[in-house]
Amino acid sequence: MLDAVQQDVLDRLREDGYAVLPLDRLVPQPEVWAELESDAQSFVADTEAGLAQERAGGESNLGRRPGKEFVVRGKGYGVELGLDDPWLRLGASRRLLDVANAYLGMWSKLEYLDLWYTPPAEGGERQVSQRWHRDFNDRRLVKAFIYLVDVDEGAGPFEYVPRTAPGGELEGLWPWRPLGENYPPEDELAEKIADRAVTFTGPKGTIIFCNTSGFHRGGFATEKPRVLATFTYSSPASLASLTERSYRFVDSLEGLDPPTRFALS
Ligand SMILES: O=C(O)CCC(=O)C(=O)O
């Protein structure tokens, strides 16, 4: 059962492949946001201290992944998480999970969650996910991105081409295939989509739901850092949902309701 806010997100996801709204419409409890914001502030402070250390020629323990070094990750792959983590609680909450599950038409796995800090690029070209691409994981999946700072053009906003996900009117553009051509030439794609791409600039606290098997890109910050939290919900049939799960759930599953238990196990 979805309430009106969740139903509206679902309708827009089905129609366009994305939906955007203030997180507090979906999760109106101020104490939830206060805890997330305070955790986000610690992440930003630790990251900025680590970056300053690196700039001074020292070493840091900032989390980065080979191939996508431009993002500093608050959690990273292999992290152990329990229900004391406010981000895990949010990602596994029925407010978000029910939307993802309704869209996928099945109970999903919470495959990935992380906090990302993307410092401004020092010149150079767009790399990997800063370029237009489809995600490989599955034909249908849902990602949520929650901005933890105000994001304008200079902070590398997320961008999406509505209706390019499988089932959408533009699905035929370099169509999604398992291990397909997920990164077409940027200029050819830009020509084909003309002005149909949506750029998600928005204030802190904005949440974007998106089926990222449609074309998307982002994180090409040029002037200021972008900070966000991100969750991926995918079908249990997607190999990535089990083999690439980014965290290990180390709390008890006892007492959790069945969809939450499924998402975390
Ligand atoms: O950083 C971004 O805005 C794009 C992220 C992305 O491509 C993804 O999560 O699949």
PDB file of C-alpha atoms and ligand atoms in Angstrom:
ATOM      1  CA  MET A   1       0.000   0.000   0.000  1.00  0.00           C
ATOM      2  CA  LEU A   2       1.491   3.321  -1.021  1.00  0.00           C
ATOM      3  CA  ASP A   3       0.360   6.680   0.278  1.00  0.00           C
ATOM      4  CA  ALA A   4      -0.303   9.583  -2.096  1.00  0.00           C
ATOM      5  CA  VAL A   5       3.295  10.858  -2.059  1.00  0.00           C
ATOM      6  CA  GLN A   6       4.741   7.406  -2.778  1.00  0.00           C
ATOM      7  CA  GLN A   7       2.114   6.754  -5.445  1.00  0.00           C
ATOM      8  CA  ASP A   8       3.025   9.983  -7.194  1.00  0.00           C
ATOM      9  CA  VAL A   9       6.714   8.979  -7.204  1.00  0.00           C
ATOM     10  CA  LEU A  10       5.761   5.594  -8.618  1.00  0.00           C
ATOM     11  CA  ASP A  11       3.578   7.128 -11.348  1.00  0.00           C
ATOM     12  CA  ARG A  12       6.350   9.460 -12.423  1.00  0.00           C
ATOM     13  CA  LEU A  13       8.956   6.691 -12.367  1.00  0.00           C
ATOM     14  CA  ARG A  14       6.712   4.590 -14.591  1.00  0.00           C
ATOM     15  CA  GLU A  15       6.035   7.444 -16.973  1.00  0.00           C
ATOM     16  CA  ASP A  16       9.434   9.100 -17.279  1.00  0.00           C
ATOM     17  CA  GLY A  17      11.908   6.851 -15.490  1.00  0.00           C
ATOM     18  CA  TYR A  18      12.526   9.383 -12.717  1.00  0.00           C
ATOM     19  CA  ALA A  19      10.865  11.358  -9.951  1.00  0.00           C
ATOM     20  CA  VAL A  20      12.243  14.186  -7.853  1.00  0.00           C
ATOM     21  CA  LEU A  21      10.943  15.682  -4.613  1.00  0.00           C
ATOM     22  CA  PRO A  22      12.106  17.030  -1.263  1.00  0.00           C
ATOM     23  CA  LEU A  23      13.015  14.101   0.994  1.00  0.00           C
ATOM     24  CA  ASP A  24      10.911  15.573   3.784  1.00  0.00           C
ATOM     25  CA  ARG A  25       7.752  14.997   1.741  1.00  0.00           C
ATOM     26  CA  LEU A  26       8.509  11.305   1.782  1.00  0.00           C
ATOM     27  CA  VAL A  27      10.044  11.169   5.250  1.00  0.00           C
ATOM     28  CA  PRO A  28       8.525  14.076   7.171  1.00  0.00           C
ATOM     29  CA  GLN A  29      10.083  13.357  10.583  1.00  0.00           C
ATOM     30  CA  PRO A  30      12.530  16.228  11.314  1.00  0.00           C
ATOM     31  CA  GLU A  31      14.562  14.051  13.681  1.00  0.00           C
ATOM     32  CA  VAL A  32      15.372  11.649  10.835  1.00  0.00           C
ATOM     33  CA  TRP A  33      16.796  14.449   8.713  1.00  0.00           C
ATOM     34  CA  ALA A  34      18.635  15.950  11.709  1.00  0.00           C
ATOM     35  CA  GLU A  35      20.499  12.670  12.269  1.00  0.00           C
ATOM     36  CA  LEU A  36      21.303  12.223   8.574  1.00  0.00           C
ATOM     37  CA  GLU A  37      22.495  15.790   8.268  1.00  0.00           C
ATOM     38  CA  SER A  38      24.728  15.524  11.281  1.00  0.00           C
ATOM     39  CA  ASP A  39      26.279  12.327   9.908  1.00  0.00           C
ATOM     40  CA  ALA A  40      26.706  14.002   6.507  1.00  0.00           C
ATOM     41  CA  GLN A  41      28.485  16.923   8.167  1.00  0.00           C
ATOM     42  CA  SER A  42      30.976  14.558   9.804  1.00  0.00           C
ATOM     43  CA  PHE A  43      31.568  12.877   6.446  1.00  0.00           C
ATOM     44  CA  VAL A  44      32.196  16.250   4.792  1.00  0.00           C
ATOM     45  CA  ALA A  45      34.524  17.388   7.581  1.00  0.00           C
ATOM     46  CA  ASP A  46      36.543  14.134   7.516  1.00  0.00           C
ATOM     47  CA  THR A  47      36.733  14.202   3.725  1.00  0.00           C
ATOM     48  CA  GLU A  48      37.873  17.804   3.588  1.00  0.00           C
ATOM     49  CA  ALA A  49      40.511  17.130   6.252  1.00  0.00           C
ATOM     50  CA  GLY A  50      41.757  14.136   4.217  1.00  0.00           C
ATOM     51  CA  LEU A  51      41.841  16.145   0.986  1.00  0.00           C
ATOM     52  CA  ALA A  52      43.787  18.937   2.703  1.00  0.00           C
ATOM     53  CA  GLN A  53      46.288  16.358   3.960  1.00  0.00           C
ATOM     54  CA  GLU A  54      46.682  14.998   0.414  1.00  0.00           C
ATOM     55  CA  ARG A  55      47.148  18.487  -1.019  1.00  0.00           C
ATOM     56  CA  ALA A  56      49.918  19.021   1.523  1.00  0.00           C
ATOM     57  CA  GLY A  57      51.632  15.923   0.143  1.00  0.00           C
ATOM     58  CA  GLY A  58      50.534  13.553   2.910  1.00  0.00           C
ATOM     59  CA  GLU A  59      48.533  10.355   2.839  1.00  0.00           C
ATOM     60  CA  SER A  60      44.895   9.997   3.796  1.00  0.00           C
ATOM     61  CA  ASN A  61      42.559   7.110   4.386  1.00  0.00           C
ATOM     62  CA  LEU A  62      39.843   8.487   2.119  1.00  0.00           C
ATOM     63  CA  GLY A  63      37.707   5.814   0.457  1.00  0.00           C
ATOM     64  CA  ARG A  64      38.133   5.636  -3.307  1.00  0.00           C
ATOM     65  CA  ARG A  65      37.512   2.943  -5.897  1.00  0.00           C
ATOM     66  CA  PRO A  66      39.914   2.121  -8.730  1.00  0.00           C
ATOM     67  CA  GLY A  67      38.588   3.522 -11.995  1.00  0.00           C
ATOM     68  CA  LYS A  68      36.441   6.147 -10.277  1.00  0.00           C
ATOM     69  CA  GLU A  69      38.969   7.903  -8.095  1.00  0.00           C
ATOM     70  CA  PHE A  70      37.254  11.256  -8.472  1.00  0.00           C
ATOM     71  CA  VAL A  71      34.604  10.233  -5.899  1.00  0.00           C
ATOM     72  CA  VAL A  72      35.422   9.968  -2.201  1.00  0.00           C
ATOM     73  CA  ARG A  73      33.186   7.357  -0.591  1.00  0.00           C
ATOM     74  CA  GLY A  74      31.937   7.508   2.949  1.00  0.00           C
ATOM     75  CA  LYS A  75      31.397   3.777   3.228  1.00  0.00           C
ATOM     76  CA  GLY A  76      32.841   1.910   0.257  1.00  0.00           C
ATOM     77  CA  TYR A  77      32.591  -1.750  -0.677  1.00  0.00           C
ATOM     78  CA  GLY A  78      32.747  -4.393   2.030  1.00  0.00           C
ATOM     79  CA  VAL A  79      31.668  -2.095   4.834  1.00  0.00           C
ATOM     80  CA  GLU A  80      29.822  -3.739   7.732  1.00  0.00           C
ATOM     81  CA  LEU A  81      26.568  -1.996   8.566  1.00  0.00           C
ATOM     82  CA  GLY A  82      23.867  -2.484  11.159  1.00  0.00           C
ATOM     83  CA  LEU A  83      20.631  -0.731  11.988  1.00  0.00           C
ATOM     84  CA  ASP A  84      22.494   1.869  14.006  1.00  0.00           C
ATOM     85  CA  ASP A  85      23.526   3.385  10.664  1.00  0.00           C
ATOM     86  CA  PRO A  86      21.006   6.109   9.762  1.00  0.00           C
ATOM     87  CA  TRP A  87      21.620   5.691   6.019  1.00  0.00           C
ATOM     88  CA  LEU A  88      20.949   1.980   6.124  1.00  0.00           C
ATOM     89  CA  ARG A  89      17.794   2.640   8.135  1.00  0.00           C
ATOM     90  CA  LEU A  90      16.657   5.175   5.537  1.00  0.00           C
ATOM     91  CA  GLY A  91      17.489   2.975   2.552  1.00  0.00           C
ATOM     92  CA  ALA A  92      15.732  -0.009   4.093  1.00  0.00           C
ATOM     93  CA  SER A  93      12.776   2.019   5.350  1.00  0.00           C
ATOM     94  CA  ARG A  94       9.417   1.191   3.894  1.00  0.00           C
ATOM     95  CA  ARG A  95       9.062   4.800   2.734  1.00  0.00           C
ATOM     96  CA  LEU A  96      11.744   4.225   0.078  1.00  0.00           C
ATOM     97  CA  LEU A  97      11.681   0.460  -0.220  1.00  0.00           C
ATOM     98  CA  ASP A  98       7.954   0.272  -0.978  1.00  0.00           C
ATOM     99  CA  VAL A  99       8.383   2.689  -3.884  1.00  0.00           C
ATOM    100  CA  ALA A 100      11.269   0.663  -5.300  1.00  0.00           C
ATOM    101  CA  ASN A 101       9.447  -2.632  -4.823  1.00  0.00           C
ATOM    102  CA  ALA A 102       6.232  -1.331  -6.377  1.00  0.00           C
ATOM    103  CA  TYR A 103       8.163  -0.042  -9.383  1.00  0.00           C
ATOM    104  CA  LEU A 104      10.085  -3.275  -9.858  1.00  0.00           C
ATOM    105  CA  GLY A 105       6.963  -5.341  -9.227  1.00  0.00           C
ATOM    106  CA  MET A 106       8.808  -7.536  -6.778  1.00  0.00           C
ATOM    107  CA  TRP A 107      10.707  -7.377  -3.532  1.00  0.00           C
ATOM    108  CA  SER A 108      14.112  -5.913  -4.228  1.00  0.00           C
ATOM    109  CA  LYS A 109      17.532  -6.159  -2.705  1.00  0.00           C
ATOM    110  CA  LEU A 110      19.151  -3.046  -1.311  1.00  0.00           C
ATOM    111  CA  GLU A 111      22.275  -3.672  -3.309  1.00  0.00           C
ATOM    112  CA  TYR A 112      24.317  -0.584  -2.648  1.00  0.00           C
ATOM    113  CA  LEU A 113      24.454   2.400  -0.392  1.00  0.00           C
ATOM    114  CA  ASP A 114      27.085   5.040   0.054  1.00  0.00           C
ATOM    115  CA  LEU A 115      27.889   8.668   0.624  1.00  0.00           C
ATOM    116  CA  TRP A 116      29.782  10.400  -2.158  1.00  0.00           C
ATOM    117  CA  TYR A 117      31.881  13.539  -2.037  1.00  0.00           C
ATOM    118  CA  THR A 118      32.946  14.724  -5.474  1.00  0.00           C
ATOM    119  CA  PRO A 119      35.473  17.569  -5.395  1.00  0.00           C
ATOM    120  CA  PRO A 120      35.635  19.918  -8.381  1.00  0.00           C
ATOM    121  CA  ALA A 121      37.629  18.422 -11.244  1.00  0.00           C
ATOM    122  CA  GLU A 122      40.841  20.223 -12.065  1.00  0.00           C
ATOM    123  CA  GLY A 123      40.198  20.598 -15.789  1.00  0.00           C
ATOM    124  CA  GLY A 124      40.113  17.528 -17.964  1.00  0.00           C
ATOM    125  CA  GLU A 125      37.440  15.524 -19.662  1.00  0.00           C
ATOM    126  CA  ARG A 126      34.395  13.758 -18.270  1.00  0.00           C
ATOM    127  CA  GLN A 127      35.294  10.255 -17.098  1.00  0.00           C
ATOM    128  CA  VAL A 128      33.261   7.039 -16.673  1.00  0.00           C
ATOM    129  CA  SER A 129      29.898   7.846 -15.006  1.00  0.00           C
ATOM    130  CA  GLN A 130      30.348  11.546 -15.751  1.00  0.00           C
ATOM    131  CA  ARG A 131      29.573  10.504 -19.360  1.00  0.00           C
ATOM    132  CA  TRP A 132      26.178   9.367 -20.664  1.00  0.00           C
ATOM    133  CA  HIS A 133      25.645   5.687 -19.953  1.00  0.00           C
ATOM    134  CA  ARG A 134      23.181   2.994 -19.001  1.00  0.00           C
ATOM    135  CA  ASP A 135      23.868   0.961 -15.858  1.00  0.00           C
ATOM    136  CA  PHE A 136      24.765  -2.633 -16.539  1.00  0.00           C
ATOM    137  CA  ASN A 137      23.080  -4.161 -13.484  1.00  0.00           C
ATOM    138  CA  ASP A 138      19.687  -5.008 -14.914  1.00  0.00           C
ATOM    139  CA  ARG A 139      16.962  -3.858 -17.307  1.00  0.00           C
ATOM    140  CA  ARG A 140      15.129  -2.299 -14.427  1.00  0.00           C
ATOM    141  CA  LEU A 141      16.566  -0.978 -11.257  1.00  0.00           C
ATOM    142  CA  VAL A 142      15.956   2.001  -9.051  1.00  0.00           C
ATOM    143  CA  LYS A 143      18.556   4.311  -7.664  1.00  0.00           C
ATOM    144  CA  ALA A 144      17.905   7.100  -5.210  1.00  0.00           C
ATOM    145  CA  PHE A 145      20.232  10.091  -4.870  1.00  0.00           C
ATOM    146  CA  ILE A 146      19.822  12.468  -1.943  1.00  0.00           C
ATOM    147  CA  TYR A 147      21.642  15.753  -2.213  1.00  0.00           C
ATOM    148  CA  LEU A 148      23.438  16.688   0.988  1.00  0.00           C
ATOM    149  CA  VAL A 149      24.501  20.121  -0.270  1.00  0.00           C
ATOM    150  CA  ASP A 150      22.795  22.564  -2.618  1.00  0.00           C
ATOM    151  CA  VAL A 151      23.646  21.375  -6.114  1.00  0.00           C
ATOM    152  CA  ASP A 152      23.869  23.875  -8.946  1.00  0.00           C
ATOM    153  CA  GLU A 153      25.472  23.604 -12.383  1.00  0.00           C
ATOM    154  CA  GLY A 154      28.954  24.018 -10.877  1.00  0.00           C
ATOM    155  CA  ALA A 155      28.529  21.070  -8.496  1.00  0.00           C
ATOM    156  CA  GLY A 156      28.086  18.424 -11.205  1.00  0.00           C
ATOM    157  CA  PRO A 157      24.349  17.738 -11.010  1.00  0.00           C
ATOM    158  CA  PHE A 158      22.881  14.387 -11.922  1.00  0.00           C
ATOM    159  CA  GLU A 159      21.361  14.331 -15.427  1.00  0.00           C
ATOM    160  CA  TYR A 160      18.917  11.932 -17.019  1.00  0.00           C
ATOM    161  CA  VAL A 161      17.232  11.349 -20.343  1.00  0.00           C
ATOM    162  CA  PRO A 162      13.579  10.590 -19.541  1.00  0.00           C
ATOM    163  CA  ARG A 163      11.985   7.567 -21.191  1.00  0.00           C
ATOM    164  CA  THR A 164      15.253   5.930 -22.224  1.00  0.00           C
ATOM    165  CA  ALA A 165      14.842   3.051 -19.757  1.00  0.00           C
ATOM    166  CA  PRO A 166      13.568  -0.236 -21.212  1.00  0.00           C
ATOM    167  CA  GLY A 167       9.840   0.127 -21.896  1.00  0.00           C
ATOM    168  CA  GLY A 168      10.187   3.894 -22.509  1.00  0.00           C
ATOM    169  CA  GLU A 169       9.667   5.667 -25.793  1.00  0.00           C
ATOM    170  CA  LEU A 170      13.444   6.157 -26.281  1.00  0.00           C
ATOM    171  CA  GLU A 171      14.518   2.664 -25.190  1.00  0.00           C
ATOM    172  CA  GLY A 172      15.804   1.959 -28.710  1.00  0.00           C
ATOM    173  CA  LEU A 173      18.725   4.393 -28.403  1.00  0.00           C
ATOM    174  CA  TRP A 174      21.701   2.097 -27.957  1.00  0.00           C
ATOM    175  CA  PRO A 175      19.279  -0.261 -26.194  1.00  0.00           C
ATOM    176  CA  TRP A 176      20.046  -1.862 -22.860  1.00  0.00           C
ATOM    177  CA  ARG A 177      21.613  -5.305 -23.297  1.00  0.00           C
ATOM    178  CA  PRO A 178      23.453  -7.499 -20.842  1.00  0.00           C
ATOM    179  CA  LEU A 179      27.050  -6.360 -21.255  1.00  0.00           C
ATOM    180  CA  GLY A 180      25.838  -4.099 -24.073  1.00  0.00           C
ATOM    181  CA  GLU A 181      27.249  -0.882 -25.459  1.00  0.00           C
ATOM    182  CA  ASN A 182      26.449   1.086 -22.326  1.00  0.00           C
ATOM    183  CA  TYR A 183      28.624   4.103 -23.128  1.00  0.00           C
ATOM    184  CA  PRO A 184      27.820   5.345 -26.645  1.00  0.00           C
ATOM    185  CA  PRO A 185      29.833   8.244 -28.093  1.00  0.00           C
ATOM    186  CA  GLU A 186      28.797  11.355 -26.103  1.00  0.00           C
ATOM    187  CA  ASP A 187      28.387  13.595 -29.155  1.00  0.00           C
ATOM    188  CA  GLU A 188      26.232  11.077 -31.043  1.00  0.00           C
ATOM    189  CA  LEU A 189      23.976  10.563 -28.052  1.00  0.00           C
ATOM    190  CA  ALA A 190      23.752  14.317 -27.417  1.00  0.00           C
ATOM    191  CA  GLU A 191      22.654  14.800 -31.015  1.00  0.00           C
ATOM    192  CA  LYS A 192      19.974  12.115 -30.753  1.00  0.00           C
ATOM    193  CA  ILE A 193      18.483  13.331 -27.474  1.00  0.00           C
ATOM    194  CA  ALA A 194      18.622  17.028 -28.449  1.00  0.00           C
ATOM    195  CA  ASP A 195      17.213  18.957 -25.474  1.00  0.00           C
ATOM    196  CA  ARG A 196      15.378  16.111 -23.778  1.00  0.00           C
ATOM    197  CA  ALA A 197      17.861  15.618 -20.936  1.00  0.00           C
ATOM    198  CA  VAL A 198      16.835  16.809 -17.479  1.00  0.00           C
ATOM    199  CA  THR A 199      19.440  18.394 -15.202  1.00  0.00           C
ATOM    200  CA  PHE A 200      18.767  17.957 -11.509  1.00  0.00           C
ATOM    201  CA  THR A 201      20.007  21.082  -9.836  1.00  0.00           C
ATOM    202  CA  GLY A 202      18.340  21.382  -6.458  1.00  0.00           C
ATOM    203  CA  PRO A 203      18.670  22.241  -2.804  1.00  0.00           C
ATOM    204  CA  LYS A 204      20.088  20.079  -0.062  1.00  0.00           C
ATOM    205  CA  GLY A 205      17.495  17.476   0.895  1.00  0.00           C
ATOM    206  CA  THR A 206      16.339  16.791  -2.672  1.00  0.00           C
ATOM    207  CA  ILE A 207      15.774  13.110  -3.477  1.00  0.00           C
ATOM    208  CA  ILE A 208      15.863  11.811  -7.048  1.00  0.00           C
ATOM    209  CA  PHE A 209      14.553   8.357  -7.871  1.00  0.00           C
ATOM    210  CA  CYS A 210      15.660   7.045 -11.214  1.00  0.00           C
ATOM    211  CA  ASN A 211      15.776   3.906 -13.322  1.00  0.00           C
ATOM    212  CA  THR A 212      19.408   4.177 -14.308  1.00  0.00           C
ATOM    213  CA  SER A 213      19.229   1.536 -16.979  1.00  0.00           C
ATOM    214  CA  GLY A 214      18.121   4.660 -18.879  1.00  0.00           C
ATOM    215  CA  PHE A 215      20.781   7.173 -19.941  1.00  0.00           C
ATOM    216  CA  HIS A 216      22.249   9.273 -17.169  1.00  0.00           C
ATOM    217  CA  ARG A 217      25.456  10.960 -16.110  1.00  0.00           C
ATOM    218  CA  GLY A 218      26.682  13.301 -13.372  1.00  0.00           C
ATOM    219  CA  GLY A 219      29.316  14.238 -10.860  1.00  0.00           C
ATOM    220  CA  PHE A 220      31.334  16.436 -13.201  1.00  0.00           C
ATOM    221  CA  ALA A 221      31.792  19.100 -10.528  1.00  0.00           C
ATOM    222  CA  THR A 222      33.633  22.127 -11.843  1.00  0.00           C
ATOM    223  CA  GLU A 223      33.301  24.780  -9.156  1.00  0.00           C
ATOM    224  CA  LYS A 224      32.255  23.237  -5.876  1.00  0.00           C
ATOM    225  CA  PRO A 225      31.960  19.812  -4.313  1.00  0.00           C
ATOM    226  CA  ARG A 226      28.871  17.701  -4.689  1.00  0.00           C
ATOM    227  CA  VAL A 227      27.857  15.586  -1.711  1.00  0.00           C
ATOM    228  CA  LEU A 228      25.102  13.013  -1.841  1.00  0.00           C
ATOM    229  CA  ALA A 229      23.829   9.737  -0.452  1.00  0.00           C
ATOM    230  CA  THR A 230      22.903   7.027  -2.897  1.00  0.00           C
ATOM    231  CA  PHE A 231      20.986   3.746  -2.753  1.00  0.00           C
ATOM    232  CA  THR A 232      20.482   1.057  -5.401  1.00  0.00           C
ATOM    233  CA  TYR A 233      17.522  -1.319  -5.361  1.00  0.00           C
ATOM    234  CA  SER A 234      17.611  -4.193  -7.774  1.00  0.00           C
ATOM    235  CA  SER A 235      15.917  -7.454  -8.555  1.00  0.00           C
ATOM    236  CA  PRO A 236      17.215 -10.513  -6.724  1.00  0.00           C
ATOM    237  CA  ALA A 237      17.690 -12.003 -10.208  1.00  0.00           C
ATOM    238  CA  SER A 238      20.321  -9.393 -10.968  1.00  0.00           C
ATOM    239  CA  LEU A 239      23.661 -10.976 -10.299  1.00  0.00           C
ATOM    240  CA  ALA A 240      24.934  -7.666  -9.058  1.00  0.00           C
ATOM    241  CA  SER A 241      22.407  -7.601  -6.239  1.00  0.00           C
ATOM    242  CA  LEU A 242      24.179 -10.432  -4.488  1.00  0.00           C
ATOM    243  CA  THR A 243      27.676 -10.550  -5.895  1.00  0.00           C
ATOM    244  CA  GLU A 244      28.362  -6.835  -5.818  1.00  0.00           C
ATOM    245  CA  ARG A 245      26.447  -5.883  -2.713  1.00  0.00           C
ATOM    246  CA  SER A 246      28.415  -3.044  -1.262  1.00  0.00           C
ATOM    247  CA  TYR A 247      27.932  -3.807   2.431  1.00  0.00           C
ATOM    248  CA  ARG A 248      27.567  -6.681   4.845  1.00  0.00           C
ATOM    249  CA  PHE A 249      24.544  -6.452   7.086  1.00  0.00           C
ATOM    250  CA  VAL A 250      25.768  -7.365  10.537  1.00  0.00           C
ATOM    251  CA  ASP A 251      22.642  -6.829  12.624  1.00  0.00           C
ATOM    252  CA  SER A 252      19.893  -9.244  13.463  1.00  0.00           C
ATOM    253  CA  LEU A 253      17.177  -9.807  10.863  1.00  0.00           C
ATOM    254  CA  GLU A 254      14.823 -10.935  13.621  1.00  0.00           C
ATOM    255  CA  GLY A 255      11.890  -8.655  14.092  1.00  0.00           C
ATOM    256  CA  LEU A 256      12.239  -6.922  10.721  1.00  0.00           C
ATOM    257  CA  ASP A 257       9.196  -7.001   8.480  1.00  0.00           C
ATOM    258  CA  PRO A 258       9.455  -9.396   5.517  1.00  0.00           C
ATOM    259  CA  PRO A 259      10.262  -6.907   2.696  1.00  0.00           C
ATOM    260  CA  THR A 260      12.939  -5.196   4.797  1.00  0.00           C
ATOM    261  CA  ARG A 261      14.416  -8.511   5.806  1.00  0.00           C
ATOM    262  CA  PHE A 262      14.507  -9.554   2.157  1.00  0.00           C
ATOM    263  CA  ALA A 263      16.108  -6.285   1.055  1.00  0.00           C
ATOM    264  CA  LEU A 264      18.920  -6.655   3.564  1.00  0.00           C
ATOM    265  CA  SER A 265      19.566 -10.386   3.309  1.00  0.00           C
TER     266      SER A 265
HETATM  267  O1  LIG B   1      27.392  10.769 -10.175  1.00  0.00           O
HETATM  268  C1  LIG B   1      26.371  10.816 -10.860  1.00  0.00           C
HETATM  269  O2  LIG B   1      25.592  11.778 -10.853  1.00  0.00           O
HETATM  270  C2  LIG B   1      26.042   9.645 -11.773  1.00  0.00           C
HETATM  271  C3  LIG B   1      26.063   8.392 -10.995  1.00  0.00           C
HETATM  272  C4  LIG B   1      25.849   7.188 -11.822  1.00  0.00           C
HETATM  273  O3  LIG B   1      26.108   7.141 -12.991  1.00  0.00           O
HETATM  274  C5  LIG B   1      25.308   6.012 -11.186  1.00  0.00           C
HETATM  275  O4  LIG B   1      25.164   5.966  -9.953  1.00  0.00           O
HETATM  276  O5  LIG B   1      24.969   5.048 -11.910  1.00  0.00           O
END
